[in-house]
Each structure stands twice: as structure tokens, then as C-alpha cells.
XYZ file of N, CA, C and O in Angstrom:
736
model
N 73.474 -183.779 57.702
C 74.317 -184.935 58.001
C 74.075 -185.972 56.927
O 72.946 -186.400 56.710
N 75.139 -186.368 56.262
C 74.985 -187.379 55.222
C 75.284 -188.754 55.805
O 76.138 -188.916 56.664
N 74.560 -189.747 55.329
C 74.792 -191.134 55.743
C 75.934 -191.673 54.888
O 75.907 -191.593 53.676
N 76.965 -192.204 55.552
C 78.124 -192.735 54.840
C 78.095 -194.249 54.919
O 77.749 -194.817 55.940
N 78.477 -194.882 53.829
C 78.574 -196.340 53.837
C 79.819 -196.755 54.608
O 80.879 -196.142 54.491
N 79.686 -197.807 55.411
C 80.818 -198.347 56.151
C 81.592 -199.256 55.209
O 81.025 -200.157 54.594
N 82.899 -199.006 55.067
C 83.700 -199.764 54.109
C 84.844 -200.530 54.754
O 85.378 -201.451 54.144
N 85.253 -200.163 55.975
C 86.393 -200.823 56.619
C 86.458 -200.389 58.072
O 85.748 -199.471 58.495
N 87.333 -201.047 58.829
C 87.666 -200.591 60.174
C 89.174 -200.416 60.246
O 89.931 -201.065 59.510
N 89.603 -199.521 61.111
C 91.022 -199.227 61.266
C 91.355 -199.151 62.756
O 90.622 -198.526 63.526
N 92.447 -199.784 63.137
C 92.900 -199.750 64.525
C 93.791 -198.524 64.696
O 94.953 -198.525 64.305
N 93.239 -197.464 65.247
C 93.950 -196.195 65.380
C 94.843 -196.193 66.622
O 95.953 -195.679 66.600
N 94.360 -196.768 67.714
C 95.165 -196.915 68.931
C 95.274 -198.410 69.209
O 94.306 -199.044 69.628
N 96.452 -198.996 68.944
C 96.612 -200.428 69.203
C 96.801 -200.714 70.696
O 97.272 -199.842 71.442
N 96.454 -201.929 71.139
C 96.679 -202.285 72.549
C 98.177 -202.343 72.834
O 98.971 -202.756 71.983
N 98.567 -201.903 74.030
C 99.974 -201.986 74.414
C 100.112 -201.801 75.919
O 99.174 -201.415 76.599
N 101.333 -202.058 76.396
C 101.661 -201.793 77.793
C 100.928 -202.667 78.772
O 100.349 -202.158 79.721
N 100.962 -203.972 78.581
C 100.189 -204.861 79.438
C 101.002 -205.377 80.618
O 102.080 -205.926 80.451
N 100.458 -205.165 81.813
C 100.930 -205.824 83.021
C 99.803 -206.747 83.456
O 98.627 -206.366 83.407
N 100.156 -207.958 83.861
C 99.143 -208.924 84.276
C 98.214 -208.287 85.297
O 98.662 -207.651 86.252
N 96.918 -208.449 85.103
C 95.809 -208.007 85.971
C 95.657 -206.490 86.101
O 94.943 -206.026 86.962
N 96.313 -205.732 85.243
C 96.122 -204.285 85.246
C 95.599 -203.862 83.881
O 95.923 -204.478 82.871
N 94.805 -202.792 83.820
C 94.300 -202.337 82.518
C 95.446 -202.024 81.555
O 96.506 -201.550 81.969
N 95.233 -202.327 80.276
C 96.232 -201.988 79.265
C 96.528 -200.498 79.344
O 95.621 -199.681 79.522
N 97.771 -200.129 79.209
C 98.129 -198.705 79.255
C 97.540 -197.953 78.067
O 97.133 -196.809 78.200
N 97.548 -198.601 76.903
C 96.903 -198.022 75.719
C 95.704 -198.899 75.376
O 95.861 -200.038 74.938
N 94.505 -198.387 75.631
C 93.274 -199.114 75.322
C 92.970 -198.954 73.831
O 93.122 -197.860 73.281
N 92.547 -200.043 73.159
C 92.315 -199.983 71.716
C 91.214 -198.995 71.327
O 90.220 -198.831 72.035
N 91.429 -198.362 70.186
C 90.426 -197.486 69.582
C 90.313 -197.870 68.111
O 91.308 -197.868 67.385
N 89.097 -198.204 67.693
C 88.832 -198.650 66.322
C 87.935 -197.625 65.639
O 86.903 -197.238 66.190
N 88.342 -197.203 64.439
C 87.528 -196.267 63.658
C 86.828 -197.027 62.540
O 87.437 -197.888 61.896
N 85.556 -196.721 62.333
C 84.802 -197.261 61.198
C 84.989 -196.257 60.070
O 84.744 -195.051 60.238
N 85.467 -196.736 58.913
C 85.795 -195.857 57.798
C 84.786 -195.991 56.668
O 84.219 -197.063 56.442
N 84.606 -194.893 55.930
C 83.755 -194.931 54.740
C 84.618 -195.280 53.529
O 85.824 -195.534 53.651
N 84.046 -195.283 52.369
C 84.752 -195.641 51.137
C 85.891 -194.700 50.792
O 86.789 -195.063 50.036
N 85.895 -193.508 51.355
C 86.969 -192.534 51.099
C 88.078 -192.611 52.145
O 89.023 -191.830 52.103
N 87.939 -193.515 53.109
C 88.940 -193.654 54.161
C 88.769 -192.688 55.310
O 89.629 -192.594 56.176
N 87.651 -191.978 55.339
C 87.354 -191.064 56.437
C 86.474 -191.774 57.462
O 85.808 -192.760 57.158
N 86.448 -191.237 58.674
C 85.591 -191.796 59.712
C 84.138 -191.667 59.273
O 83.687 -190.589 58.873
N 83.429 -192.787 59.325
C 82.001 -192.811 58.982
C 81.238 -192.299 60.202
O 80.840 -193.070 61.073
N 81.033 -190.988 60.271
C 80.457 -190.340 61.452
C 79.098 -190.874 61.867
O 78.735 -190.791 63.037
N 78.341 -191.409 60.936
C 77.003 -191.894 61.264
C 77.013 -193.344 61.754
O 75.980 -193.871 62.152
N 78.173 -193.978 61.749
C 78.251 -195.393 62.093
C 78.115 -195.629 63.590
O 78.683 -194.913 64.419
N 77.366 -196.662 63.920
C 77.243 -197.112 65.308
C 77.443 -198.626 65.373
O 76.802 -199.317 66.155
N 78.354 -199.122 64.536
C 78.652 -200.557 64.536
C 79.184 -201.002 65.895
O 79.849 -200.238 66.603
N 78.900 -202.250 66.230
C 79.469 -202.855 67.428
C 80.764 -203.550 67.035
O 80.778 -204.387 66.133
N 81.850 -203.199 67.697
C 83.164 -203.800 67.446
C 83.430 -204.806 68.560
O 83.275 -204.499 69.739
N 83.819 -206.015 68.167
C 84.071 -207.094 69.123
C 85.553 -207.439 69.157
O 86.195 -207.553 68.110
N 86.103 -207.592 70.347
C 87.497 -207.953 70.544
C 87.596 -209.443 70.849
O 86.725 -210.007 71.512
N 88.670 -210.079 70.371
C 88.961 -211.482 70.699
C 90.479 -211.656 70.750
O 91.226 -210.847 70.190
N 90.929 -212.709 71.406
C 92.359 -213.031 71.418
C 92.691 -213.614 70.053
O 92.048 -214.567 69.599
N 93.702 -213.054 69.391
C 94.070 -213.521 68.054
C 95.204 -214.539 68.093
O 95.134 -215.570 67.442
N 96.244 -214.244 68.845
C 97.387 -215.149 68.882
C 98.279 -214.807 70.067
O 98.081 -213.802 70.744
N 99.271 -215.637 70.276
C 100.235 -215.406 71.341
C 99.834 -216.086 72.629
O 98.998 -216.987 72.646
N 100.441 -215.627 73.705
C 100.267 -216.286 74.992
C 99.150 -215.761 75.866
O 99.040 -216.168 77.015
N 98.325 -214.838 75.358
C 97.200 -214.362 76.172
C 96.233 -215.514 76.396
O 95.695 -216.068 75.455
N 96.038 -215.855 77.645
C 95.137 -216.944 77.987
C 93.748 -216.416 78.319
O 92.755 -217.066 78.054
N 93.697 -215.216 78.889
C 92.425 -214.651 79.323
C 92.524 -213.129 79.310
O 93.373 -212.565 79.987
N 91.660 -212.489 78.520
C 91.571 -211.030 78.491
C 90.181 -210.666 78.992
O 89.184 -211.176 78.493
N 90.135 -209.811 80.010
C 88.848 -209.428 80.582
C 88.550 -207.963 80.290
O 89.389 -207.234 79.786
N 87.366 -207.562 80.664
C 86.871 -206.222 80.393
C 85.733 -206.335 79.394
O 85.356 -207.428 78.976
N 85.177 -205.196 79.020
C 84.107 -205.218 78.020
C 84.708 -205.555 76.676
O 85.487 -204.782 76.116
N 84.353 -206.705 76.148
C 84.900 -207.198 74.886
C 84.228 -206.618 73.664
O 84.598 -206.956 72.546
N 83.252 -205.753 73.868
C 82.608 -205.074 72.746
C 82.558 -203.573 73.031
O 82.505 -203.156 74.183
N 82.612 -202.815 71.951
C 82.481 -201.357 72.065
C 81.614 -200.897 70.898
O 81.804 -201.333 69.759
N 80.662 -200.051 71.183
C 79.772 -199.524 70.151
C 80.363 -198.216 69.636
O 80.712 -197.330 70.421
N 80.482 -198.135 68.312
C 81.029 -196.919 67.713
C 80.076 -195.754 67.957
O 78.869 -195.862 67.747
N 80.621 -194.658 68.412
C 79.882 -193.414 68.586
C 80.485 -192.443 67.578
O 81.687 -192.149 67.639
N 79.672 -192.019 66.625
C 80.170 -191.178 65.531
C 81.332 -191.843 64.797
O 82.299 -191.196 64.412
N 81.234 -193.179 64.652
C 82.230 -193.924 63.891
C 83.466 -194.330 64.670
O 84.388 -194.915 64.104
N 83.518 -194.044 65.963
C 84.708 -194.359 66.770
C 84.311 -195.255 67.938
O 83.469 -194.886 68.754
N 84.939 -196.446 67.993
C 84.689 -197.409 69.076
C 85.908 -197.423 69.991
O 87.025 -197.690 69.544
N 85.677 -197.111 71.268
C 86.770 -197.065 72.245
C 86.579 -198.151 73.289
O 85.529 -198.243 73.911
N 87.619 -198.960 73.475
C 87.636 -199.936 74.564
C 88.265 -199.235 75.756
O 89.213 -198.461 75.611
N 87.757 -199.495 76.952
C 88.202 -198.712 78.109
C 88.747 -199.518 79.277
O 89.402 -198.933 80.149
N 88.490 -200.823 79.318
C 88.889 -201.559 80.520
C 89.462 -202.940 80.231
O 89.360 -203.841 81.051
N 90.110 -203.110 79.082
C 90.687 -204.419 78.766
C 91.943 -204.649 79.594
O 92.747 -203.741 79.801
N 92.092 -205.878 80.072
C 93.300 -206.257 80.783
C 93.564 -207.727 80.586
O 92.645 -208.527 80.461
N 94.844 -208.091 80.538
C 95.254 -209.478 80.417
C 95.290 -210.062 81.818
O 96.005 -209.570 82.681
N 94.486 -211.095 82.044
C 94.421 -211.727 83.369
C 95.465 -212.815 83.534
O 95.950 -213.049 84.631
N 95.782 -213.506 82.454
C 96.767 -214.586 82.554
C 97.347 -214.882 81.187
O 96.767 -214.555 80.170
N 98.530 -215.478 81.221
C 99.143 -215.958 79.988
C 99.292 -217.468 80.111
O 99.265 -218.021 81.207
N 99.436 -218.116 78.992
C 99.574 -219.563 78.973
C 100.867 -219.949 79.683
O 101.926 -219.409 79.373
N 100.778 -220.865 80.647
C 101.952 -221.311 81.393
C 102.994 -221.847 80.423
O 102.691 -222.677 79.573
N 104.198 -221.363 80.548
C 105.280 -221.802 79.687
C 105.154 -221.256 78.274
O 105.942 -221.563 77.406
N 104.146 -220.428 78.053
C 103.898 -219.916 76.714
C 104.538 -218.573 76.470
O 105.291 -218.047 77.275
N 104.224 -218.045 75.332
C 104.735 -216.766 74.887
C 104.077 -215.653 75.693
O 102.897 -215.724 76.015
N 104.825 -214.615 76.006
C 104.231 -213.496 76.729
C 103.856 -212.360 75.781
O 103.527 -211.271 76.211
N 103.916 -212.606 74.467
C 103.443 -211.643 73.478
C 102.042 -212.035 73.054
O 101.738 -213.214 72.917
N 101.178 -211.036 72.865
C 99.789 -211.285 72.508
C 99.381 -210.396 71.341
O 99.972 -209.344 71.125
N 98.358 -210.812 70.635
C 97.727 -209.987 69.603
C 96.222 -210.139 69.768
O 95.730 -211.216 70.117
N 95.494 -209.052 69.545
C 94.038 -209.069 69.640
C 93.438 -208.838 68.263
O 94.024 -208.139 67.436
N 92.270 -209.420 68.041
C 91.564 -209.169 66.786
C 90.307 -208.364 67.092
O 89.758 -208.430 68.193
N 89.878 -207.607 66.100
C 88.692 -206.765 66.229
C 87.828 -206.997 64.999
O 88.338 -207.059 63.879
N 86.520 -207.134 65.203
C 85.615 -207.345 64.081
C 84.347 -206.528 64.287
O 83.918 -206.277 65.404
N 83.786 -206.108 63.145
C 82.530 -205.356 63.134
C 81.877 -205.640 61.786
O 82.505 -205.435 60.742
N 80.652 -206.146 61.824
C 79.943 -206.528 60.587
C 80.854 -207.473 59.799
O 81.330 -208.453 60.349
N 81.143 -207.169 58.547
C 81.968 -208.045 57.700
C 83.442 -207.673 57.762
O 84.253 -208.230 57.021
N 83.842 -206.770 58.635
C 85.209 -206.267 58.679
C 85.960 -206.857 59.867
O 85.393 -207.058 60.931
N 87.246 -207.086 59.671
C 88.069 -207.567 60.784
C 89.510 -207.126 60.584
O 89.941 -206.834 59.465
N 90.242 -207.085 61.676
C 91.668 -206.765 61.645
C 92.307 -207.343 62.891
O 91.624 -207.700 63.855
N 93.635 -207.444 62.861
C 94.390 -207.976 63.996
C 95.459 -206.971 64.384
O 96.138 -206.412 63.515
N 95.609 -206.763 65.667
C 96.643 -205.841 66.152
C 98.017 -206.455 65.968
O 98.158 -207.669 65.795
N 99.035 -205.630 66.027
C 100.389 -206.146 66.107
C 100.551 -206.746 67.504
O 99.752 -206.492 68.396
N 101.586 -207.551 67.682
C 101.777 -208.168 69.000
C 102.252 -207.116 70.001
O 102.901 -206.142 69.642
N 101.900 -207.334 71.238
C 102.353 -206.490 72.334
C 102.792 -207.392 73.464
O 102.311 -208.505 73.618
N 103.751 -206.916 74.242
C 104.315 -207.714 75.330
C 103.455 -207.614 76.580
O 102.891 -206.564 76.873
N 103.392 -208.721 77.289
C 102.706 -208.774 78.579
C 103.769 -209.066 79.628
O 104.544 -209.998 79.490
N 103.816 -208.241 80.663
C 104.810 -208.398 81.719
C 104.126 -208.706 83.035
O 102.992 -208.301 83.261
N 104.855 -209.397 83.879
C 104.374 -209.611 85.232
C 104.676 -208.367 86.031
O 105.643 -207.668 85.776
N 103.855 -208.092 87.003
C 104.108 -206.982 87.899
C 105.205 -207.360 88.876
O 105.914 -208.337 88.682
N 105.329 -206.619 89.953
C 106.356 -206.941 90.937
C 106.061 -208.274 91.612
O 104.919 -208.725 91.624
N 107.091 -208.908 92.159
C 106.859 -210.179 92.841
C 105.900 -210.004 94.016
O 105.819 -208.936 94.599
N 105.195 -211.061 94.308
C 104.228 -211.026 95.401
C 104.355 -212.310 96.211
O 104.997 -213.257 95.793
N 103.745 -212.324 97.357
C 103.730 -213.556 98.132
C 102.345 -213.761 98.714
O 101.555 -212.833 98.844
N 102.061 -215.010 99.028
C 100.800 -215.338 99.680
C 101.060 -216.403 100.730
O 102.008 -217.168 100.633
N 100.206 -216.426 101.741
C 100.277 -217.476 102.746
C 99.554 -218.675 102.155
O 98.346 -218.655 101.943
N 100.311 -219.700 101.815
C 99.755 -220.890 101.199
C 99.145 -221.807 102.262
O 98.162 -222.473 102.034
N 99.766 -221.842 103.420
C 99.254 -222.658 104.518
C 99.424 -221.870 105.811
O 100.522 -221.453 106.142
N 98.339 -221.652 106.522
C 98.390 -220.941 107.795
C 98.874 -221.875 108.898
O 98.544 -223.060 108.903
N 99.653 -221.349 109.837
C 100.120 -222.183 110.944
C 99.001 -222.396 111.962
O 98.026 -221.650 111.993
N 99.179 -223.413 112.789
C 98.245 -223.634 113.888
C 98.714 -222.842 115.092
O 99.870 -222.441 115.189
N 97.820 -222.623 116.009
C 98.166 -221.903 117.237
C 99.012 -222.804 118.134
O 98.872 -224.024 118.125
N 99.902 -222.184 118.911
C 100.727 -222.927 119.858
C 101.009 -222.017 121.043
O 100.944 -220.792 120.932
N 101.310 -222.632 122.149
C 101.653 -221.870 123.335
C 103.090 -221.376 123.278
O 103.875 -221.806 122.424
N 103.435 -220.500 124.192
C 104.789 -219.962 124.249
C 105.798 -221.096 124.399
O 105.622 -221.992 125.217
N 106.828 -221.090 123.575
C 107.873 -222.104 123.633
C 107.538 -223.392 122.910
O 108.360 -224.300 122.871
N 106.333 -223.515 122.369
C 105.956 -224.733 121.650
C 106.178 -224.565 120.154
O 106.005 -223.480 119.607
N 106.559 -225.662 119.537
C 106.725 -225.668 118.080
C 105.338 -225.751 117.452
O 104.465 -226.484 117.931
N 105.128 -224.991 116.412
C 103.847 -225.034 115.705
C 103.663 -226.407 115.070
O 104.551 -226.898 114.365
N 102.520 -227.045 115.305
C 102.258 -228.366 114.721
C 102.172 -228.272 113.198
O 102.664 -229.136 112.484
N 101.534 -227.233 112.713
C 101.480 -226.995 111.264
C 102.233 -225.707 111.003
O 101.877 -224.646 111.508
N 103.319 -225.823 110.252
C 104.179 -224.688 109.959
C 103.586 -223.845 108.827
O 102.897 -224.370 107.953
N 103.855 -222.547 108.824
C 103.366 -221.713 107.716
C 104.120 -222.022 106.428
O 105.297 -222.365 106.466
N 103.428 -221.915 105.329
C 104.052 -222.025 104.015
C 103.724 -220.736 103.274
O 102.562 -220.354 103.154
N 104.773 -220.063 102.818
C 104.614 -218.804 102.102
C 105.037 -219.034 100.660
O 106.096 -219.603 100.400
N 104.206 -218.598 99.712
C 104.511 -218.778 98.291
C 104.869 -217.423 97.685
O 104.142 -216.458 97.838
N 106.011 -217.394 97.018
C 106.461 -216.195 96.317
C 106.242 -216.444 94.825
O 106.571 -217.507 94.315
N 105.701 -215.471 94.129
C 105.480 -215.634 92.696
C 105.335 -214.271 92.045
O 105.071 -213.274 92.707
N 105.509 -214.245 90.756
C 105.197 -213.070 89.967
C 103.811 -213.282 89.400
O 103.461 -214.371 88.995
N 103.007 -212.249 89.353
C 101.661 -212.370 88.830
C 100.663 -212.332 89.962
O 101.010 -212.240 91.127
N 99.374 -212.413 89.616
C 98.339 -212.302 90.635
C 98.338 -213.509 91.556
O 98.601 -214.624 91.143
N 98.070 -213.266 92.821
C 98.026 -214.345 93.797
C 96.828 -215.240 93.530
O 95.761 -214.779 93.154
N 97.007 -216.510 93.704
C 95.908 -217.437 93.546
C 95.633 -217.805 92.099
O 94.818 -218.655 91.816
N 96.322 -217.216 91.159
C 96.093 -217.510 89.751
C 97.004 -218.628 89.259
O 96.859 -219.085 88.153
N 98.005 -218.981 90.052
C 98.942 -220.000 89.606
C 99.880 -219.487 88.533
O 100.438 -220.266 87.785
N 100.047 -218.181 88.454
C 100.942 -217.634 87.449
C 102.346 -217.567 88.027
O 102.618 -216.776 88.912
N 103.235 -218.392 87.536
C 104.587 -218.417 88.061
C 105.495 -217.427 87.339
O 105.141 -216.884 86.315
N 106.682 -217.216 87.904
C 107.691 -216.481 87.165
C 108.521 -217.503 86.399
O 108.379 -218.707 86.584
N 109.395 -217.047 85.530
C 110.168 -217.957 84.685
C 111.612 -218.057 85.180
O 112.232 -217.055 85.486
N 112.123 -219.265 85.218
C 113.505 -219.505 85.589
C 114.414 -219.325 84.384
O 113.985 -218.949 83.300
N 115.710 -219.612 84.571
C 116.677 -219.450 83.493
C 116.336 -220.296 82.274
O 116.656 -219.935 81.150
N 115.687 -221.419 82.486
C 115.344 -222.296 81.373
C 114.130 -221.805 80.607
O 113.772 -222.352 79.579
N 113.470 -220.744 81.115
C 112.258 -220.255 80.478
C 111.015 -220.987 80.947
O 109.910 -220.639 80.582
N 111.209 -222.028 81.755
C 110.062 -222.782 82.273
C 109.472 -222.065 83.473
O 110.189 -221.447 84.245
N 108.154 -222.158 83.675
C 107.536 -221.505 84.835
C 108.034 -222.108 86.144
O 108.258 -223.302 86.240
N 108.221 -221.255 87.145
C 108.701 -221.703 88.449
C 107.859 -221.044 89.532
O 107.576 -219.859 89.470
N 107.464 -221.832 90.516
C 106.836 -221.291 91.718
C 107.763 -221.636 92.869
O 108.156 -222.783 93.034
N 108.151 -220.641 93.638
C 109.024 -220.876 94.782
C 108.174 -220.846 96.040
O 107.413 -219.924 96.258
N 108.307 -221.879 96.865
C 107.571 -221.952 98.119
C 108.570 -222.077 99.254
O 109.403 -222.980 99.253
N 108.531 -221.164 100.208
C 109.412 -221.211 101.358
C 108.658 -221.873 102.497
O 107.587 -221.419 102.878
N 109.222 -222.952 103.007
C 108.619 -223.647 104.145
C 109.511 -223.391 105.345
O 110.667 -223.779 105.362
N 108.967 -222.705 106.335
C 109.710 -222.373 107.548
C 109.573 -223.542 108.518
O 108.469 -223.994 108.783
N 110.678 -224.016 109.038
C 110.602 -225.122 109.994
C 111.593 -224.905 111.129
O 112.427 -224.004 111.074
N 111.517 -225.738 112.125
C 112.404 -225.695 113.277
C 112.377 -224.335 113.980
O 113.395 -223.809 114.399
N 111.197 -223.751 114.072
C 111.061 -222.462 114.735
C 110.595 -222.699 116.173
O 109.686 -223.470 116.410
N 111.222 -222.054 117.113
C 110.794 -222.190 118.506
C 110.763 -220.805 119.137
O 111.226 -219.828 118.551
N 110.270 -220.720 120.348
C 110.188 -219.443 121.048
C 111.542 -219.013 121.596
O 111.675 -217.932 122.135
N 112.559 -219.863 121.482
C 113.874 -219.542 122.024
C 114.633 -218.558 121.150
O 115.690 -218.092 121.520
N 114.149 -218.255 119.995
C 114.844 -217.307 119.129
C 114.802 -217.762 117.691
O 114.216 -218.795 117.361
N 115.455 -216.987 116.827
C 115.427 -217.330 115.408
C 116.174 -218.633 115.148
O 117.084 -219.008 115.874
N 115.760 -219.303 114.108
C 116.391 -220.573 113.776
C 117.764 -220.326 113.166
O 118.069 -219.234 112.709
N 118.591 -221.354 113.185
C 119.938 -221.250 112.636
C 119.910 -221.095 111.123
O 118.923 -221.406 110.469
N 121.023 -220.616 110.587
C 121.075 -220.352 109.161
C 120.828 -221.593 108.320
O 120.246 -221.521 107.241
N 121.264 -222.751 108.781
C 121.123 -223.957 107.958
C 119.883 -224.768 108.282
O 119.502 -225.645 107.533
N 119.235 -224.512 109.394
C 118.100 -225.341 109.792
C 116.771 -224.599 109.725
O 115.752 -225.136 110.106
N 116.790 -223.349 109.294
C 115.609 -222.510 109.386
C 114.467 -222.965 108.488
O 113.325 -222.959 108.885
N 114.744 -223.323 107.282
C 113.648 -223.664 106.396
C 114.137 -224.271 105.111
O 115.329 -224.471 104.906
N 113.188 -224.597 104.253
C 113.512 -225.195 102.954
C 112.888 -224.331 101.870
O 111.809 -223.765 102.061
N 113.547 -224.251 100.752
C 112.977 -223.576 99.601
C 112.687 -224.634 98.552
O 113.582 -225.322 98.087
N 111.404 -224.823 98.258
C 111.005 -225.812 97.270
C 110.691 -225.109 95.966
O 109.939 -224.152 95.941
N 111.294 -225.567 94.896
C 111.001 -225.015 93.589
C 110.212 -226.035 92.795
O 110.604 -227.185 92.673
N 109.093 -225.615 92.279
C 108.256 -226.505 91.477
C 108.007 -225.908 90.119
O 108.063 -224.701 89.936
N 107.748 -226.761 89.156
C 107.436 -226.265 87.811
C 106.113 -226.822 87.366
O 105.603 -227.750 87.917
């Protein structure tokens, strides 16, 4: 086995296919190259990932990978959030020793819409109106992260449905049932 000098790093598998809070579909793979452009099989450099540009606000997972036989594989990177009102395209940078490179941009998408109970109702007896009405929040992205979906203007929007005028006598009327509050 000959010892090869490390001369560069190459991003062989770029990051791609990002859905908020899910592992990247294509996890990055970085090769440590020798002076001839071949994989430096003896290399065990530590490769570090960082956010380079775009709207990635938080990327989680192991941000470092140790090259095994010159190949560093990231296995659990995921975008947790994007900058509110920002770009949904991201780029990551990778560095090892004196070498660095930046991935091309990749798109980050929200998963399917979700909802959460923002305010729980109070208990009431049969036929009584709830003193505190439930508030349900609909949004794209992980619950509790404050990640809104985007309206036609491109600005972030959180829709909150407030149910009111509910009684035990039956469903509320079409016009009096509740309010939809849109906030940005």
C-alpha cells in the first residue's frame, strides 16, 4: 500500500432532494484526491459541512465525516428550517485540511400541510359553550417550528382557524361557525 499525498477534495454525490425535517434524499459524498486525481486510499481526513448560501437556516445531522479509504460519506443531514421569507434554495460547503468546495444549489420543499392544536378548549357540560374555544393552526413544515407556507405574494403565511359559536345543539351555521385569521 503506497501512501498518497492529499491534493484536493471532490464532491462526488451532491446534496439534493430536501424536504423540511427529513433526511436529504441524496446524502453528500466527498472523495479525497491525490495529485493524479485518483482517490487517495490512505486518506482519513475529516470533512466538515457548513451552510454556504441560500435560505437554509438550520441543517442538522453529523456535520463531519471521516474519510475511510479516501471517501467521506454523510448519512443523516437534513434541513430543519429555512429563513422566513427567504430563498428555499440552499448550498452547502465542505472542507478538509486546506481544501474546500461548495455544492451547487438544491431546492428545499415543505412536506404536506399539517395542523396543530394551538389552544386547547376548556371542559364544558352538555349544551354549554366552551369558555375557551380551540384554535387549530394549519401550516406547511414541522409543527412548532413557526415555518409558514407562502402566499401568492411570496410572503410567509400562517393560517389559524378559530372555531366559535359552537353549542351542543348541532353544527354551527355556515357564516357564524368560525374565523380564519391569516398572519404573516
